[in-house]
CSV table of C-alpha atoms in Angstrom, one decimal:
chain,number,residue,atom,x,y,z
H,1,MET,CA,27.9,-51.2,-9.9
H,2,SER,CA,29.6,-49.1,-12.7
H,3,SER,CA,28.6,-45.7,-13.8
H,4,PHE,CA,28.0,-47.2,-17.3
H,5,ASN,CA,25.5,-49.6,-16.0
H,6,ARG,CA,23.6,-47.0,-13.9
H,7,CYS,CA,23.6,-44.1,-16.2
H,8,GLY,CA,23.9,-45.5,-19.8
H,9,SER,CA,27.0,-44.5,-21.8
H,10,VAL,CA,30.1,-43.4,-20.1
H,11,ARG,CA,29.8,-39.8,-21.3
H,12,ALA,CA,26.1,-39.6,-20.4
H,13,ALA,CA,27.0,-41.2,-17.1
H,14,ARG,CA,29.4,-38.4,-16.2
H,15,THR,CA,26.8,-35.8,-17.1
H,16,ARG,CA,23.8,-37.2,-15.4
H,17,CYS,CA,25.5,-38.6,-12.4
H,18,GLY,CA,27.4,-35.5,-11.9
H,19,ARG,CA,24.2,-33.4,-11.8
H,20,ALA,CA,22.7,-35.9,-9.4
H,21,ALA,CA,25.7,-35.6,-7.1
H,22,ARG,CA,25.5,-31.9,-7.2
H,23,GLY,CA,21.8,-32.1,-6.3
H,24,ARG,CA,22.5,-34.3,-3.4
H,25,ARG,CA,25.2,-32.0,-2.1
H,26,ALA,CA,22.7,-29.1,-2.4
H,27,ALA,CA,20.1,-31.0,-0.4
H,28,ALA,CA,22.7,-31.9,2.2
H,29,ALA,CA,23.6,-28.2,2.5
H,30,VAL,CA,20.1,-27.4,3.8
H,31,GLY,CA,20.0,-30.5,6.0
H,32,LEU,CA,17.6,-32.5,3.9
H,33,TYR,CA,19.9,-35.4,2.9
H,34,ARG,CA,22.2,-37.8,4.6
H,35,PRO,CA,23.5,-40.8,2.8
H,36,VAL,CA,23.1,-44.3,4.3
H,37,ARG,CA,26.5,-45.8,4.9
H,38,ALA,CA,25.5,-49.4,4.6
H,39,VAL,CA,22.3,-50.7,3.1
H,40,ASP,CA,22.0,-54.2,1.7
H,41,ALA,CA,20.2,-54.8,-1.5
H,42,GLY,CA,17.2,-56.4,0.2
H,43,ALA,CA,16.4,-53.3,2.2
H,44,ALA,CA,16.4,-50.9,-0.8
H,45,PRO,CA,12.9,-49.8,-2.0
H,46,ALA,CA,11.7,-51.1,-5.3
H,47,GLY,CA,13.3,-49.4,-8.2
H,48,LEU,CA,16.3,-48.0,-6.2
H,49,SER,CA,19.8,-49.5,-5.7
H,50,PRO,CA,21.3,-49.5,-2.2
H,51,HIS,CA,23.4,-46.5,-3.2
H,52,GLU,CA,20.3,-44.4,-4.0
H,53,VAL,CA,18.6,-44.9,-0.6
H,54,PHE,CA,18.4,-41.7,1.4
H,55,ARG,CA,18.1,-41.5,5.2
H,56,ILE,CA,15.3,-39.1,5.8
H,57,GLY,CA,13.5,-37.9,8.9
H,58,ASP,CA,9.9,-37.8,7.5
H,59,HIS,CA,7.8,-37.4,4.4
H,60,ARG,CA,8.7,-33.8,3.9
H,61,ARG,CA,12.3,-34.6,3.4
H,62,VAL,CA,11.4,-37.2,0.7
H,63,VAL,CA,9.7,-34.5,-1.3
H,64,ALA,CA,12.5,-32.0,-0.7
H,65,VAL,CA,15.2,-34.4,-1.9
H,66,GLY,CA,13.0,-35.1,-5.0
H,67,GLY,CA,12.8,-31.4,-5.6
H,68,ALA,CA,16.6,-31.0,-5.3
H,69,ALA,CA,17.2,-33.8,-7.8
H,70,VAL,CA,14.7,-32.3,-10.3
H,71,GLY,CA,16.4,-28.9,-9.9
H,72,ALA,CA,19.8,-30.4,-10.4
H,73,ALA,CA,18.9,-32.3,-13.5
H,74,ALA,CA,17.1,-29.3,-15.0
H,75,SER,CA,19.8,-26.7,-14.5
H,76,GLY,CA,23.0,-28.4,-13.8
H,77,GLY,CA,22.8,-28.1,-10.1
H,78,SER,CA,22.0,-24.4,-9.7
H,79,GLY,CA,18.3,-25.2,-9.1
H,80,ALA,CA,19.0,-27.8,-6.5
H,81,VAL,CA,18.5,-25.6,-3.4
H,82,GLY,CA,15.4,-24.0,-5.0
H,83,GLY,CA,14.1,-27.4,-5.9
H,84,ALA,CA,14.6,-28.6,-2.3
H,85,ALA,CA,12.8,-25.6,-1.0
H,86,VAL,CA,9.9,-26.1,-3.3
H,87,GLY,CA,9.8,-29.8,-2.4
H,88,ALA,CA,9.7,-28.9,1.3
H,89,MET,CA,6.8,-26.5,0.7
H,90,LEU,CA,4.9,-29.2,-1.2
H,91,ALA,CA,5.6,-31.6,1.6
H,92,LEU,CA,3.8,-29.2,4.1
H,93,LEU,CA,0.8,-29.3,1.8
H,94,LEU,CA,0.8,-33.0,0.8
H,95,CYS,CA,2.2,-34.8,3.8
H,96,PRO,CA,0.3,-34.4,7.1
H,97,THR,CA,2.3,-34.3,10.3
H,98,ASP,CA,2.2,-37.3,12.7
H,99,GLU,CA,0.1,-35.3,15.1
H,100,ALA,CA,-2.5,-34.5,12.5
H,101,GLN,CA,-2.6,-38.2,11.5
H,102,ALA,CA,-3.1,-39.2,15.1
H,103,GLU,CA,-5.9,-36.8,15.6
H,104,GLU,CA,-7.7,-38.1,12.4
H,105,VAL,CA,-7.4,-41.6,13.6
H,106,THR,CA,-8.8,-40.7,17.1
H,107,GLU,CA,-11.8,-38.9,15.6
H,108,LYS,CA,-12.7,-41.9,13.4
H,109,THR,CA,-12.6,-44.3,16.4
H,110,MET,CA,-14.7,-42.2,18.8
H,111,CYS,CA,-18.2,-43.5,19.4
H,112,GLU,CA,-21.1,-41.6,20.9
H,113,HIS,CA,-22.3,-44.9,22.4
H,114,GLU,CA,-19.5,-47.3,23.4
H,115,PRO,CA,-20.1,-50.9,22.4
H,116,VAL,CA,-21.3,-53.2,25.2
H,117,PRO,CA,-22.1,-56.9,25.1
H,118,GLY,CA,-25.4,-57.5,23.2
H,119,ALA,CA,-25.4,-54.1,21.5
H,120,LEU,CA,-26.1,-53.7,17.7
H,121,LEU,CA,-23.1,-52.0,16.0
H,122,ASP,CA,-22.9,-49.7,13.0
H,123,ALA,CA,-20.3,-49.8,10.2
H,124,ASN,CA,-17.8,-48.0,12.4
H,125,GLY,CA,-18.2,-50.5,15.2
H,126,CYS,CA,-20.2,-48.1,17.4
H,127,ALA,CA,-23.3,-49.0,19.3
H,128,MET,CA,-26.5,-47.7,17.9
H,129,ASP,CA,-29.4,-46.0,19.8
H,130,SER,CA,-32.2,-45.5,17.2
H,131,ASP,CA,-34.6,-43.7,19.5
H,132,ASN,CA,-32.0,-41.7,21.4
H,133,ASP,CA,-33.3,-42.8,24.8
H,134,GLY,CA,-29.8,-43.6,26.2
H,135,VAL,CA,-30.2,-47.4,25.9
H,136,VAL,CA,-28.5,-48.9,22.9
H,137,ASP,CA,-30.2,-51.1,20.3
H,138,GLY,CA,-30.0,-54.8,21.1
H,139,ILE,CA,-30.5,-54.1,24.8
H,140,ASP,CA,-33.5,-51.7,24.3
H,141,MET,CA,-36.7,-53.7,24.9
H,142,CYS,CA,-38.9,-50.8,24.0
H,143,ALA,CA,-37.9,-49.4,20.6
H,144,ASN,CA,-39.1,-46.1,19.2
H,145,THR,CA,-39.7,-44.5,22.7
H,146,PRO,CA,-40.8,-40.9,22.2
H,147,ALA,CA,-38.2,-38.2,22.7
H,148,GLY,CA,-37.8,-37.0,26.2
H,149,VAL,CA,-39.5,-39.9,27.9
H,150,THR,CA,-37.8,-41.3,31.0
H,151,VAL,CA,-36.9,-45.0,30.6
H,152,ASP,CA,-35.6,-47.8,32.7
H,153,ASN,CA,-32.3,-49.7,32.2
H,154,VAL,CA,-33.8,-51.8,29.4
H,155,GLY,CA,-35.2,-48.7,27.5
H,156,CYS,CA,-38.9,-49.0,28.5
H,157,PRO,CA,-40.9,-46.0,29.8
H,158,ILE,CA,-41.2,-45.7,33.5
H,159,ASP,CA,-44.5,-46.9,35.0
H,160,SER,CA,-44.3,-45.7,38.6
H,161,ASP,CA,-47.7,-47.0,39.9
H,162,ARG,CA,-47.3,-50.3,37.9
H,163,ASP,CA,-50.8,-50.1,36.4
H,164,GLY,CA,-49.6,-51.0,32.9
H,165,VAL,CA,-49.8,-47.4,31.6
H,166,ALA,CA,-46.5,-45.6,31.3
H,167,ASP,CA,-46.1,-42.4,33.3
H,168,TYR,CA,-46.0,-40.1,30.2
H,169,LYS,CA,-49.4,-41.4,29.2
H,170,ASP,CA,-50.9,-41.9,32.7
H,171,LEU,CA,-53.6,-39.3,33.5
H,172,CYS,CA,-54.0,-40.9,36.9
H,173,PRO,CA,-50.6,-41.5,38.4
H,174,ASN,CA,-50.1,-43.3,41.7
H,175,THR,CA,-53.2,-45.4,41.3
H,176,PRO,CA,-53.3,-47.9,44.2
H,177,GLU,CA,-51.9,-51.3,43.3
H,178,GLY,CA,-54.4,-53.8,42.0
H,179,VAL,CA,-56.9,-51.3,40.8
H,180,ILE,CA,-58.1,-51.9,37.2
H,181,VAL,CA,-57.5,-48.9,35.0
H,182,ASP,CA,-58.5,-47.8,31.5
H,183,GLU,CA,-56.1,-46.9,28.6
H,184,ASP,CA,-55.4,-43.5,30.3
H,185,GLY,CA,-54.3,-45.2,33.5
H,186,CYS,CA,-57.5,-44.1,35.4
H,187,PRO,CA,-59.6,-46.5,37.5
H,188,ILE,CA,-62.7,-47.8,35.6
H,189,ALA,CA,-66.2,-47.1,36.8
H,190,GLY,CA,-67.2,-49.2,39.8
H,191,GLN,CA,-63.6,-50.0,40.8
H,192,THR,CA,-62.7,-49.5,44.5
H,193,ILE,CA,-59.7,-47.2,44.6
H,194,LEU,CA,-59.2,-47.6,48.3
H,195,SER,CA,-61.0,-49.3,51.3
H,196,LEU,CA,-60.1,-48.0,54.7
H,197,THR,CA,-61.0,-49.6,58.0
H,198,GLY,CA,-60.3,-48.1,61.3
H,199,VAL,CA,-61.8,-44.8,60.3
H,200,ASN,CA,-63.5,-44.2,63.6
H,201,PHE,CA,-65.6,-41.3,64.9
H,202,GLU,CA,-66.5,-40.0,68.2
H,203,PHE,CA,-69.4,-42.0,69.7
H,204,ASP,CA,-72.7,-41.3,67.9
H,205,LYS,CA,-71.1,-38.4,66.1
H,206,ALA,CA,-69.6,-37.6,62.7
H,207,THR,CA,-66.4,-36.2,64.2
H,208,LEU,CA,-63.2,-37.9,63.1
H,209,THR,CA,-60.7,-39.2,65.7
H,210,PRO,CA,-57.0,-38.3,65.3
H,211,GLU,CA,-56.3,-41.9,64.4
H,212,ALA,CA,-58.9,-41.8,61.7
H,213,GLN,CA,-57.3,-38.6,60.2
H,214,THR,CA,-54.0,-40.4,60.0
H,215,ILE,CA,-55.6,-43.3,58.2
H,216,LEU,CA,-57.3,-40.9,55.7
H,217,ASP,CA,-54.0,-39.4,54.8
H,218,ASP,CA,-53.5,-42.5,52.6
H,219,ALA,CA,-56.6,-41.5,50.7
H,220,VAL,CA,-55.2,-38.0,50.2
H,221,THR,CA,-52.2,-39.4,48.4
H,222,ALA,CA,-54.3,-41.5,46.0
H,223,LEU,CA,-57.0,-38.9,45.3
H,224,LEU,CA,-54.7,-36.0,44.7
H,225,ASN,CA,-53.6,-37.6,41.4
H,226,THR,CA,-57.1,-38.5,40.2
H,227,ASP,CA,-59.4,-35.7,41.5
H,228,GLU,CA,-59.3,-33.8,38.3
H,229,VAL,CA,-59.9,-36.8,36.1
H,230,VAL,CA,-62.4,-39.2,37.8
H,231,GLU,CA,-65.4,-38.7,40.0
H,232,VAL,CA,-65.1,-40.7,43.3
H,233,ARG,CA,-67.9,-41.9,45.6
H,234,VAL,CA,-66.9,-41.7,49.2
H,235,GLU,CA,-69.0,-44.4,50.8
H,236,GLY,CA,-69.4,-44.7,54.5
H,237,HIS,CA,-70.4,-48.0,56.1
H,238,THR,CA,-71.6,-49.0,59.5
H,239,ASP,CA,-72.1,-52.2,61.4
H,240,SER,CA,-75.6,-53.5,62.3
H,241,ILE,CA,-75.9,-52.1,65.8
H,242,GLY,CA,-78.8,-49.7,65.8
H,243,SER,CA,-81.7,-49.3,63.4
H,244,GLU,CA,-81.0,-49.5,59.7
H,245,GLU,CA,-82.6,-46.0,59.2
H,246,TYR,CA,-80.4,-44.4,61.9
H,247,ASN,CA,-77.2,-46.1,60.6
H,248,LEU,CA,-78.0,-44.8,57.1
H,249,LYS,CA,-78.3,-41.2,58.2
H,250,LEU,CA,-75.2,-41.5,60.5
H,251,SER,CA,-73.1,-43.0,57.7
H,252,GLN,CA,-74.1,-40.1,55.4
H,253,ARG,CA,-72.9,-37.5,57.9
H,254,ARG,CA,-69.7,-39.4,58.5
H,255,SER,CA,-69.1,-39.6,54.7
H,256,GLU,CA,-69.5,-35.9,54.4
H,257,SER,CA,-67.1,-35.4,57.3
H,258,VAL,CA,-64.5,-37.5,55.5
H,259,VAL,CA,-64.9,-35.4,52.3
H,260,GLU,CA,-64.4,-32.2,54.3
H,261,TYR,CA,-61.2,-33.6,55.7
H,262,LEU,CA,-59.9,-34.6,52.3
H,263,VAL,CA,-60.7,-31.1,50.9
H,264,SER,CA,-58.8,-29.5,53.7
H,265,LYS,CA,-55.8,-31.5,52.6
H,266,GLY,CA,-56.0,-30.2,49.0
H,267,VAL,CA,-58.2,-32.7,47.2
H,268,ASN,CA,-60.7,-31.3,44.7
H,269,GLY,CA,-64.1,-31.6,46.4
H,270,ASN,CA,-66.0,-31.1,43.2
H,271,ASN,CA,-65.3,-34.7,42.2
H,272,LEU,CA,-65.9,-36.3,45.6
H,273,ILE,CA,-69.5,-37.5,46.3
H,274,PRO,CA,-70.3,-38.5,49.9
H,275,VAL,CA,-72.7,-41.4,50.1
H,276,GLY,CA,-74.0,-43.0,53.3
H,277,MET,CA,-74.4,-46.8,52.9
H,278,GLY,CA,-75.5,-47.6,56.4
H,279,GLU,CA,-75.4,-51.3,57.2
H,280,THR,CA,-76.5,-52.4,53.7
H,281,SER,CA,-73.1,-53.7,52.4
H,282,PRO,CA,-71.3,-55.7,55.1
H,283,ILE,CA,-68.1,-57.5,54.2
H,284,ALA,CA,-67.9,-59.5,57.4
H,285,ASN,CA,-70.1,-61.1,60.0
H,286,ASN,CA,-71.8,-58.6,62.3
H,287,SER,CA,-72.2,-61.1,65.1
H,288,THR,CA,-68.6,-60.7,66.2
H,289,ASP,CA,-66.5,-57.7,67.3
H,290,ALA,CA,-63.9,-58.4,64.6
H,291,GLY,CA,-66.6,-58.6,61.9
H,292,ARG,CA,-68.3,-55.4,63.0
H,293,ALA,CA,-64.9,-53.6,63.0
H,294,LEU,CA,-64.4,-54.6,59.3
H,295,ASN,CA,-67.8,-53.4,58.4
H,296,ARG,CA,-67.2,-50.0,59.8
H,297,ARG,CA,-65.2,-48.6,56.9
H,298,VAL,CA,-64.9,-46.0,54.2
H,299,ASP,CA,-64.7,-47.0,50.5
H,300,PHE,CA,-63.5,-44.8,47.6
H,301,ILE,CA,-65.1,-46.0,44.4
H,302,VAL,CA,-64.9,-44.6,40.9
H,303,ASN,CA,-68.4,-43.3,40.2
H,304,THR,CA,-70.4,-44.7,37.3
H,305,GLN,CA,-71.0,-41.9,34.8
């Protein structure tokens, strides 16, 4: 391509192209410009001929070369070095380094909750956890769990005793399985919390045997979690051997003995009411040894207020 075609008239070409050449030499002097030896027309950026393509290391050199060219055109080459320096300074402000760009990309792609199959995602592709319980939306079966509540792997509050009332609401934790409870997780009036057989006493006495104490330890576990909330009747039952009056009095003494043992284990005795039932409420046939053994029992029943 001729100088006339690139720069206009021949005279103007000599002036402008000479200034540009001096600008390029000035840029080369500070290491900001290296000419490309062979560039085909298809590889040249839009608006530039192959001869105008510069080999540059990064964006900062692009701005520096531009500054050199401007300086050369404005002052006949004397401002080329200064223009290059200004361009380089502008590059530091306008063109981020590769490291900064990489950090920016990394920050944009980091998610507090990584996407998992089934999770609902936000606009950035990150899994959402609306109630901040640690289980992402889409998997969370119990939305809007209160802050700080322990949940299971599907986002529902833990219910340790499986009574239908979550632990954080349950005023009577560790309710025995199968016991009907109210909205606070406490057994309703008339419900039997526990029924223990094999609670034996010394013959014709109210003294607990060691085996009976071991059995009563199950009651301690259940009652320690309800003794401040509900009132419990400790009912003692006998078989039909002996007179009804005698069995009624004996069962009362034995119920009181049971309460004393429970209190010694830390249960609040103020909400324990010993009641002797005698032989009035059998659950099996008193005509057999097996039946009489079942009838000799201790029941723990929520008292009717």
